[in-house]
Amino acid sequence: MSTRCSDARINYTVEADLGDQERAQLIAEVDLKWLFAGQGRWIDGAQLHTDPQYASQVLQTAVHSRVGSLHDCAVAMQEHKLFPYFC
């Protein structure tokens, strides 16, 4: 995947060669963050990857959510073993 953006202020290129598992993990993380954002909650991405207790708390909050899409996302992450990606 290659992304390019340029305007008067920024000019950057991001290139990544992700495997299927890495792509699934990234998509799951983005989905989880947006679903939490929709509930007015901000997820710290750096802490999600470095603090196992925080990551577990985030996932458990999502699993027990009454918001169906947030719950389903968390359950899918558990079923597909995407959670260890965070810690």
CSV table of N, CA and C in Angstrom, one decimal:
chain,number,residue,atom,x,y,z
A,1,MET,N,0.9,-1.2,0.0
A,1,MET,CA,0.0,0.0,0.0
A,1,MET,C,0.9,1.2,0.0
A,2,SER,N,0.6,2.2,-0.8
A,2,SER,CA,1.4,3.4,-0.9
A,2,SER,C,0.4,4.6,-0.8
A,3,THR,N,0.7,5.5,0.1
A,3,THR,CA,-0.2,6.7,0.2
A,3,THR,C,0.7,7.9,0.0
A,4,ARG,N,0.2,8.8,-0.7
A,4,ARG,CA,0.9,10.1,-1.0
A,4,ARG,C,-0.1,11.2,-0.7
A,5,CYS,N,0.5,12.2,-0.1
A,5,CYS,CA,-0.3,13.4,0.2
A,5,CYS,C,0.6,14.6,0.1
A,6,SER,N,0.2,15.6,-0.6
A,6,SER,CA,1.0,16.8,-0.7
A,6,SER,C,0.0,18.0,-0.8
A,7,ASP,N,0.4,19.0,-0.1
A,7,ASP,CA,-0.3,20.3,-0.2
A,7,ASP,C,0.8,21.4,0.2
A,8,ALA,N,0.4,22.6,0.4
A,8,ALA,CA,1.3,23.6,0.7
A,8,ALA,C,2.0,23.4,2.0
A,9,ARG,N,1.5,22.6,3.0
A,9,ARG,CA,2.1,22.4,4.3
A,9,ARG,C,2.8,21.1,4.5
A,10,ILE,N,2.3,20.0,3.8
A,10,ILE,CA,2.9,18.7,4.1
A,10,ILE,C,3.2,18.0,2.8
A,11,ASN,N,4.2,17.1,2.8
A,11,ASN,CA,4.5,16.3,1.7
A,11,ASN,C,5.1,15.0,2.3
A,12,TYR,N,4.4,13.9,2.2
A,12,TYR,CA,4.9,12.7,2.8
A,12,TYR,C,4.4,11.5,2.0
A,13,THR,N,5.2,10.4,2.1
A,13,THR,CA,4.8,9.1,1.5
A,13,THR,C,4.9,8.1,2.6
A,14,VAL,N,3.9,7.2,2.6
A,14,VAL,CA,3.9,6.1,3.5
A,14,VAL,C,3.8,4.8,2.7
A,15,GLU,N,4.7,3.9,2.9
A,15,GLU,CA,4.7,2.7,2.1
A,15,GLU,C,4.7,1.5,3.2
A,16,ALA,N,3.8,0.6,3.0
A,16,ALA,CA,3.8,-0.5,3.9
A,16,ALA,C,3.4,-1.8,3.1
A,17,ASP,N,4.1,-2.9,3.4
A,17,ASP,CA,3.8,-4.1,2.8
A,17,ASP,C,3.2,-5.0,3.9
A,18,LEU,N,1.9,-5.0,4.1
A,18,LEU,CA,1.3,-5.7,5.2
A,18,LEU,C,0.8,-7.1,4.8
A,19,GLY,N,1.0,-8.1,5.6
A,19,GLY,CA,0.4,-9.4,5.4
A,19,GLY,C,-1.0,-9.4,5.8
A,20,ASP,N,-1.7,-10.5,5.5
A,20,ASP,CA,-3.1,-10.6,5.8
A,20,ASP,C,-3.4,-10.4,7.3
A,21,GLN,N,-2.6,-11.0,8.2
A,21,GLN,CA,-2.9,-10.9,9.6
A,21,GLN,C,-2.6,-9.5,10.1
A,22,GLU,N,-1.5,-8.9,9.6
A,22,GLU,CA,-1.2,-7.5,10.0
A,22,GLU,C,-2.3,-6.5,9.6
A,23,ARG,N,-2.8,-6.7,8.3
A,23,ARG,CA,-3.8,-5.9,7.8
A,23,ARG,C,-5.1,-6.0,8.6
A,24,ALA,N,-5.5,-7.3,9.0
A,24,ALA,CA,-6.7,-7.5,9.8
A,24,ALA,C,-6.5,-6.9,11.2
A,25,GLN,N,-5.3,-6.9,11.7
A,25,GLN,CA,-5.1,-6.3,13.1
A,25,GLN,C,-5.2,-4.8,13.0
A,26,LEU,N,-4.7,-4.2,12.0
A,26,LEU,CA,-4.7,-2.7,11.8
A,26,LEU,C,-6.2,-2.3,11.6
A,27,ILE,N,-6.9,-3.0,10.8
A,27,ILE,CA,-8.3,-2.7,10.5
A,27,ILE,C,-9.1,-2.8,11.8
A,28,ALA,N,-8.9,-3.9,12.5
A,28,ALA,CA,-9.6,-4.1,13.8
A,28,ALA,C,-9.3,-3.0,14.8
A,29,GLU,N,-8.1,-2.5,14.9
A,29,GLU,CA,-7.8,-1.4,15.8
A,29,GLU,C,-8.5,-0.1,15.4
A,30,VAL,N,-8.4,0.2,14.1
A,30,VAL,CA,-9.1,1.4,13.6
A,30,VAL,C,-10.6,1.3,13.9
A,31,ASP,N,-11.2,0.1,13.6
A,31,ASP,CA,-12.6,0.0,13.9
A,31,ASP,C,-12.9,0.2,15.3
A,32,LEU,N,-12.1,-0.4,16.2
A,32,LEU,CA,-12.4,-0.3,17.6
A,32,LEU,C,-12.3,1.1,18.1
A,33,LYS,N,-11.2,1.8,17.6
A,33,LYS,CA,-11.1,3.2,18.0
A,33,LYS,C,-12.2,4.1,17.5
A,34,TRP,N,-12.7,3.9,16.3
A,34,TRP,CA,-13.8,4.7,15.8
A,34,TRP,C,-15.1,4.4,16.5
A,35,LEU,N,-15.3,3.1,16.8
A,35,LEU,CA,-16.5,2.8,17.5
A,35,LEU,C,-16.5,3.4,18.9
A,36,PHE,N,-15.4,3.4,19.6
A,36,PHE,CA,-15.3,4.1,20.9
A,36,PHE,C,-15.5,5.6,20.7
A,37,ALA,N,-14.9,6.1,19.7
A,37,ALA,CA,-15.0,7.6,19.5
A,37,ALA,C,-16.5,8.0,19.3
A,38,GLY,N,-17.2,7.1,18.6
A,38,GLY,CA,-18.7,7.3,18.4
A,38,GLY,C,-19.4,7.3,19.7
A,39,GLN,N,-18.8,6.8,20.8
A,39,GLN,CA,-19.4,6.8,22.1
A,39,GLN,C,-18.8,7.9,23.0
A,40,GLY,N,-18.0,8.7,22.4
A,40,GLY,CA,-17.4,9.8,23.1
A,40,GLY,C,-16.2,9.4,23.9
A,41,ARG,N,-15.6,8.3,23.6
A,41,ARG,CA,-14.4,7.8,24.4
A,41,ARG,C,-13.2,7.8,23.4
A,42,TRP,N,-12.1,8.3,23.9
A,42,TRP,CA,-10.8,8.3,23.2
A,42,TRP,C,-9.9,7.2,23.6
A,43,ILE,N,-9.4,6.4,22.7
A,43,ILE,CA,-8.5,5.3,23.0
A,43,ILE,C,-7.0,5.8,22.7
A,44,ASP,N,-6.1,5.6,23.7
A,44,ASP,CA,-4.7,6.0,23.5
A,44,ASP,C,-4.0,4.8,22.8
A,45,GLY,N,-3.7,5.0,21.5
A,45,GLY,CA,-3.1,4.0,20.7
A,45,GLY,C,-1.8,3.5,21.2
A,46,ALA,N,-0.9,4.5,21.6
A,46,ALA,CA,0.4,4.1,22.1
A,46,ALA,C,0.3,3.2,23.4
A,47,GLN,N,-0.6,3.6,24.3
A,47,GLN,CA,-0.8,2.9,25.5
A,47,GLN,C,-1.4,1.5,25.2
A,48,LEU,N,-2.3,1.5,24.2
A,48,LEU,CA,-2.9,0.2,23.8
A,48,LEU,C,-1.9,-0.8,23.4
A,49,HIS,N,-0.8,-0.4,22.9
A,49,HIS,CA,0.3,-1.3,22.4
A,49,HIS,C,1.4,-1.6,23.5
A,50,THR,N,1.4,-0.8,24.6
A,50,THR,CA,2.5,-1.0,25.5
A,50,THR,C,2.0,-1.3,26.9
A,51,ASP,N,0.7,-1.2,27.2
A,51,ASP,CA,0.2,-1.5,28.6
A,51,ASP,C,-0.8,-2.6,28.5
A,52,PRO,N,-0.4,-3.8,28.8
A,52,PRO,CA,-1.4,-4.9,28.7
A,52,PRO,C,-2.6,-4.8,29.6
A,53,GLN,N,-2.5,-4.1,30.7
A,53,GLN,CA,-3.7,-3.9,31.6
A,53,GLN,C,-4.7,-3.0,30.9
A,54,TYR,N,-4.2,-1.9,30.3
A,54,TYR,CA,-5.0,-0.9,29.6
A,54,TYR,C,-5.7,-1.6,28.4
A,55,ALA,N,-4.9,-2.3,27.6
A,55,ALA,CA,-5.5,-3.0,26.5
A,55,ALA,C,-6.6,-4.0,26.9
A,56,SER,N,-6.3,-4.7,27.9
A,56,SER,CA,-7.3,-5.7,28.4
A,56,SER,C,-8.6,-4.9,28.9
A,57,GLN,N,-8.4,-3.8,29.6
A,57,GLN,CA,-9.6,-3.0,30.0
A,57,GLN,C,-10.4,-2.5,28.8
A,58,VAL,N,-9.7,-2.0,27.8
A,58,VAL,CA,-10.4,-1.5,26.6
A,58,VAL,C,-11.2,-2.6,26.0
A,59,LEU,N,-10.6,-3.8,25.8
A,59,LEU,CA,-11.3,-4.9,25.1
A,59,LEU,C,-12.5,-5.3,26.0
A,60,GLN,N,-12.3,-5.5,27.3
A,60,GLN,CA,-13.4,-5.9,28.1
A,60,GLN,C,-14.5,-4.9,28.1
A,61,THR,N,-14.2,-3.6,28.1
A,61,THR,CA,-15.2,-2.6,28.1
A,61,THR,C,-16.0,-2.7,26.8
A,62,ALA,N,-15.3,-3.0,25.7
A,62,ALA,CA,-16.0,-3.2,24.4
A,62,ALA,C,-16.8,-4.5,24.4
A,63,VAL,N,-16.3,-5.5,24.9
A,63,VAL,CA,-17.0,-6.8,25.0
A,63,VAL,C,-18.3,-6.7,25.7
A,64,HIS,N,-18.3,-5.9,26.8
A,64,HIS,CA,-19.5,-5.7,27.7
A,64,HIS,C,-20.4,-4.5,27.3
A,65,SER,N,-20.0,-3.9,26.1
A,65,SER,CA,-20.8,-2.7,25.7
A,65,SER,C,-22.2,-3.1,25.2
A,66,ARG,N,-23.1,-2.2,25.5
A,66,ARG,CA,-24.5,-2.4,25.0
A,66,ARG,C,-24.6,-1.9,23.5
A,67,VAL,N,-23.6,-1.3,23.0
A,67,VAL,CA,-23.6,-0.9,21.6
A,67,VAL,C,-23.2,-2.1,20.8
A,68,GLY,N,-24.1,-2.6,20.0
A,68,GLY,CA,-23.9,-3.9,19.3
A,68,GLY,C,-22.7,-3.9,18.4
A,69,SER,N,-22.4,-2.8,17.7
A,69,SER,CA,-21.2,-2.9,16.8
A,69,SER,C,-19.9,-2.9,17.5
A,70,LEU,N,-19.9,-2.2,18.7
A,70,LEU,CA,-18.7,-2.2,19.5
A,70,LEU,C,-18.5,-3.6,20.1
A,71,HIS,N,-19.5,-4.1,20.6
A,71,HIS,CA,-19.5,-5.5,21.2
A,71,HIS,C,-19.0,-6.5,20.1
A,72,ASP,N,-19.6,-6.4,19.0
A,72,ASP,CA,-19.3,-7.4,17.9
A,72,ASP,C,-17.9,-7.3,17.5
A,73,CYS,N,-17.4,-6.0,17.4
A,73,CYS,CA,-16.0,-5.8,17.0
A,73,CYS,C,-15.0,-6.5,18.0
A,74,ALA,N,-15.3,-6.3,19.3
A,74,ALA,CA,-14.5,-6.9,20.3
A,74,ALA,C,-14.5,-8.4,20.3
A,75,VAL,N,-15.7,-8.9,20.2
A,75,VAL,CA,-15.8,-10.4,20.1
A,75,VAL,C,-15.1,-10.9,18.9
A,76,ALA,N,-15.2,-10.3,17.8
A,76,ALA,CA,-14.5,-10.7,16.6
A,76,ALA,C,-13.0,-10.7,16.8
A,77,MET,N,-12.5,-9.7,17.5
A,77,MET,CA,-11.1,-9.6,17.8
A,77,MET,C,-10.6,-10.7,18.6
A,78,GLN,N,-11.5,-11.1,19.6
A,78,GLN,CA,-11.1,-12.3,20.4
A,78,GLN,C,-11.1,-13.6,19.6
A,79,GLU,N,-12.2,-13.7,18.8
A,79,GLU,CA,-12.3,-15.0,18.0
A,79,GLU,C,-11.2,-15.1,17.0
A,80,HIS,N,-10.7,-14.0,16.5
A,80,HIS,CA,-9.7,-14.1,15.5
A,80,HIS,C,-8.3,-13.9,16.1
A,81,LYS,N,-8.2,-13.8,17.4
A,81,LYS,CA,-7.0,-13.7,18.1
A,81,LYS,C,-6.2,-12.5,17.7
A,82,LEU,N,-6.9,-11.4,17.6
A,82,LEU,CA,-6.3,-10.1,17.2
A,82,LEU,C,-5.9,-9.3,18.4
A,83,PHE,N,-6.3,-9.7,19.6
A,83,PHE,CA,-6.1,-8.9,20.8
A,83,PHE,C,-4.6,-8.9,21.1
A,84,PRO,N,-3.8,-10.0,21.0
A,84,PRO,CA,-2.4,-9.9,21.4
A,84,PRO,C,-1.6,-8.9,20.6
A,85,TYR,N,-2.1,-8.5,19.5
A,85,TYR,CA,-1.5,-7.4,18.7
A,85,TYR,C,-1.3,-6.2,19.5
A,86,PHE,N,-2.2,-5.9,20.5
A,86,PHE,CA,-2.1,-4.7,21.2
A,86,PHE,C,-1.0,-4.6,22.2
A,87,CYS,N,-0.7,-5.7,22.8
A,87,CYS,CA,0.3,-5.7,23.9
A,87,CYS,C,1.7,-6.1,23.5
